[in-house]
């Protein structure tokens, strides 16, 4: 049987995903996730013992860059999209020291 | 012949022969957009002024022999998850509101080098998550064949634009069927290349191990020509492959006699709508008549494809979408109390429901205690699915499958039941899990005249085989018609 | 009170001295204005993709082989997911499941003797950006210049038992990394960072206690103090019958104490998974062999050789080999002047003194070995006085002057044929009894006359300074 999604799990998922849901949304999300997990439980039927997890389809070849500087000063372009910037830096709420 | 009815290659040919100018083609596209897009809403943004200016530049380039390729002078639409320098790129999400990339996708560079003209950005499901283009934060796109129906998704805007004549060609992206399924719904041709064939640099990632950019066009030859333009090794994308067989348009003969087609018999079992099944079986008949060998075989991993796909795609998405946090670009909540509240409000307000659903699922399957049971299990399942397809390709040149179990649903019906919507991806997701190329070609219509597509799947790097099969079939099928004509029954 | 044993393991981050970042072509140079070394990749722009810097793999392999690690010839990058503004993608590309190196060790020596500290694993990862607190607006500002700078993290087993051992281990790692040329390993500048995992247990027990992790330690002093403080804190808790909480603590250098870093929002669940953007890395036997062959002679081997080959004392050998750069300089000078002992002496006294006086670190000492070798040869041949040699060497040390040219130019060379000089002086004095008596009478003015005469006779083989010196000595004799 699939893992039962409880409030605590939802709470934890919201912390991980940085989302805040209203009670109503949380209930709906809980149900949706439960439905999905019940469904993907199908995978348990499949015998995968001895099968290597396949993270990459290809990857026989090494892919490297040479250690050569190719980028110049892009600070203006990079900061052009910042919702808040100050003195050439991205401004964010105070982080805990 | 009306200008808007031409294929991209025909248009380029007329331009080359100086029968028409580059600007004529661009003007035609904008007149179609102005006429139809109010209702269809295929575009999120159009670049009329720039396109007109660019048309003159390209004309000059063609006249001077700088642009000599087969698509020089052709206007093209681009899905809004592909970065074009200096143009808003939203992924149809509120969270990227106001984001203007200062760099651009490798495919855009390639389009420009080929002398093509970018006319605008097309609508899509938010972050390419969805099968209807209804999860867009900027409104739905309607199916040009019947405006009460969805165009499919997530590349619904691109497919609708081509179907409606609002574009000669378009770029889409396909993570679990997002080119092939809407192509089927909209009666156009769409191709998902072998993973690594087209650079992902500048494509806003949904699920990095599955995403590929691909062409959407009016016919197979147009798709082959566009694939030739966009394919090629890119050192900026570590998963890009250095291939040397990129002359896709070359071997598109009409001869498929002796070619071996395999049909997974499980694909024709329950869940497939009768109309789609009939059109599919009819297509098999046509292929047989052309001298092809069509055989049924069994795919034992079928029912594990959707679970594996959704676990893997959601897991990667949850990580890929972490960067949208209100710090560097895009939307930031107006009010917040401290750093973590800023993150939460920004993301809660910025992402739509479907995106949040997948982010939460993905965060869960990767979380401590569940990683092995869900994520690793899905990667092992993927390996088994891949193995089964490898075995099939030892026997067959091309596999045949429907593109979707049914034709385009009505607007507003799909999102009510997310699980049911996910199940609709049954025929497309394995192609992404295994990195295979797949093409959808229109093959019929349902009772109310909505298009049905057939999917042809090749082994990795075997685009030429599926293009040849699709091209030959298309010729045998004859003209599919346009939404205005209502089409002729195939 | 019971006897307690302190169990310490270290997680050491070493910033690699590559020219560019780990996944993009941005410079790793220090000191640029904020965000001037950034691009779409290292600021996490949508659609950007990482491409691995080959040098990072080479450096990690060097570090692994030098610390006796086994190499995972098939390794991968994983994403470590957590939200923080210095982490532009909100995931750090690191290695968890298949790190590049594992199961190595280094040997350390303290007053308590020699011991092995085992290395659990070593992996490659990217550094984060820098956060600055803005007092005016009570907000933080992010600079991504350091974002994406390559790091290796070296995770030790809990094999250390004291601050001395920890410092010896860090010194050993620093020396090894410097010898390898993979990092300058400066704690103060953050190119080497150590997180201390510490637990205590009653002596003789064989189960490990609950450990805490200490961060933000920027000097050996801070590390020593933090270890002492944390040891006491944990023992105090246990003595009071309370238990140690597994947590991360932040060291405050000003307060000289640590505090727990806790937040409801830090779920501490990093959801590691293989990065789909980066294909696996295959490390061939040939590649490993090549790197192994290129490994330098390390400090211990070098010091042993100095004792054996050059007959240097153990202490001198150790000091001279502390920096690979200085050792190389010494060896060149020794080879050129053909007298290793003299060269070693000069380094031990003069070079070290000038480094100390002028605050120059070993890696920054720059002069042409030939210049010092020449000088040592002249001292040896008594062609220059030791006092002058020291003065001249300071100029070699500061400005890398050509010692020989300088000595010639300033006439500091003591004439070779002293017999000829004294006989010539005697003869000139005898031939000029008038001026001589004036000189003996105290008339310094005639000195110039004699020097001129003698120089003329010596036909340039003498220099005015040494002539003057020898003349005065002779006059002194005749007084």
Short mmCIF file of C-alpha atoms in Angstrom, two decimals, chain A residues 11-12 14-18 53-56 58-79 81 84-97, chain C residues 18-26 34-36 38-40 43 45 51-54 57 76 83-85 132-134 137-142 144 250 264-265 267 269 271 275-276 278 281-282 287:
data_model
loop_
_atom_site.label_atom_id
_atom_site.label_comp_id
_atom_site.label_asym_id
_atom_site.label_seq_id
_atom_site.Cartn_x
_atom_site.Cartn_y
_atom_site.Cartn_z
CA UNK A 11 3.96 20.52 5.83
CA UNK A 12 7.42 19.14 5.19
CA UNK A 14 5.90 22.75 1.57
CA UNK A 15 9.04 23.64 3.49
CA UNK A 16 11.19 21.79 0.96
CA UNK A 17 9.41 23.27 -2.04
CA UNK A 18 9.01 26.74 -0.50
CA UNK A 53 19.08 2.89 -12.04
CA UNK A 54 19.39 4.68 -15.37
CA UNK A 55 20.02 8.35 -14.71
CA UNK A 56 21.40 9.23 -18.14
CA UNK A 58 23.75 8.47 -23.08
CA UNK A 59 27.00 9.30 -21.38
CA UNK A 60 29.77 7.06 -22.65
CA UNK A 61 31.84 10.08 -23.50
CA UNK A 62 33.41 12.57 -21.16
CA UNK A 63 32.26 16.11 -21.78
CA UNK A 64 34.70 18.76 -20.62
CA UNK A 65 35.59 22.40 -21.09
CA UNK A 66 39.15 23.64 -21.20
CA UNK A 67 40.14 25.92 -18.34
CA UNK A 68 40.10 29.12 -20.39
CA UNK A 69 38.38 32.36 -19.42
CA UNK A 70 35.74 33.15 -22.05
CA UNK A 71 33.44 35.50 -20.16
CA UNK A 72 34.03 39.16 -19.40
CA UNK A 73 32.12 41.53 -17.18
CA UNK A 74 28.41 40.78 -17.66
CA UNK A 75 27.24 42.32 -14.42
CA UNK A 76 24.91 44.81 -16.10
CA UNK A 77 23.21 42.15 -18.19
CA UNK A 78 22.95 39.77 -15.26
CA UNK A 79 21.50 42.39 -12.94
CA UNK A 81 16.45 41.29 -14.45
CA UNK A 84 15.72 44.43 -6.48
CA UNK A 85 19.35 45.41 -6.81
CA UNK A 86 21.71 47.73 -5.01
CA UNK A 87 25.29 48.74 -5.79
CA UNK A 88 25.75 46.04 -8.37
CA UNK A 89 24.34 43.33 -6.14
CA UNK A 90 21.09 41.42 -5.80
CA UNK A 91 19.09 42.67 -2.85
CA UNK A 92 17.32 40.16 -0.65
CA UNK A 93 15.69 40.20 2.78
CA UNK A 94 18.21 39.97 5.57
CA UNK A 95 19.72 36.53 5.95
CA UNK A 96 20.45 35.21 9.39
CA UNK A 97 24.12 35.70 10.15
CA UNK C 18 41.79 26.94 -11.70
CA UNK C 19 41.56 29.96 -13.98
CA UNK C 20 37.83 29.52 -14.55
CA UNK C 21 34.83 28.36 -12.60
CA UNK C 22 33.79 24.74 -12.47
CA UNK C 23 30.89 24.97 -14.93
CA UNK C 24 31.39 28.18 -16.93
CA UNK C 25 34.10 30.32 -18.50
CA UNK C 26 34.00 33.04 -15.82
CA UNK C 34 30.53 42.57 -7.31
CA UNK C 35 29.01 40.34 -9.99
CA UNK C 36 31.62 41.24 -12.61
CA UNK C 38 29.25 36.20 -13.60
CA UNK C 39 27.27 34.79 -16.51
CA UNK C 40 23.90 33.06 -17.03
CA UNK C 43 23.78 33.12 -11.68
CA UNK C 45 19.53 32.02 -15.31
CA UNK C 51 29.81 22.32 -18.70
CA UNK C 52 32.53 20.78 -16.55
CA UNK C 53 36.02 22.27 -16.40
CA UNK C 54 38.45 19.43 -17.11
CA UNK C 57 38.79 16.72 -12.43
CA UNK C 76 28.71 11.55 -11.27
CA UNK C 83 17.15 27.45 -0.74
CA UNK C 84 19.57 30.22 0.12
CA UNK C 85 20.31 33.44 -1.77
CA UNK C 132 26.92 41.00 2.64
CA UNK C 133 24.71 42.52 5.25
CA UNK C 134 23.60 46.02 4.42
CA UNK C 137 18.48 49.06 4.66
CA UNK C 138 18.63 46.05 6.95
CA UNK C 139 18.82 43.70 4.01
CA UNK C 140 21.41 41.44 2.45
CA UNK C 141 23.23 41.87 -0.84
CA UNK C 142 24.40 39.03 -3.05
CA UNK C 144 27.92 35.84 -7.34
CA UNK C 250 28.29 28.65 14.14
CA UNK C 264 12.15 25.77 11.11
CA UNK C 265 12.75 26.55 7.47
CA UNK C 267 14.53 21.13 6.60
CA UNK C 269 16.73 17.29 3.60
CA UNK C 271 17.08 15.61 -1.82
CA UNK C 275 22.32 15.96 -12.10
CA UNK C 276 20.70 15.23 -15.46
CA UNK C 278 25.97 16.57 -16.53
CA UNK C 281 32.67 11.05 -15.85
CA UNK C 282 34.82 8.13 -16.93
CA UNK C 287 44.50 9.01 -17.03
#
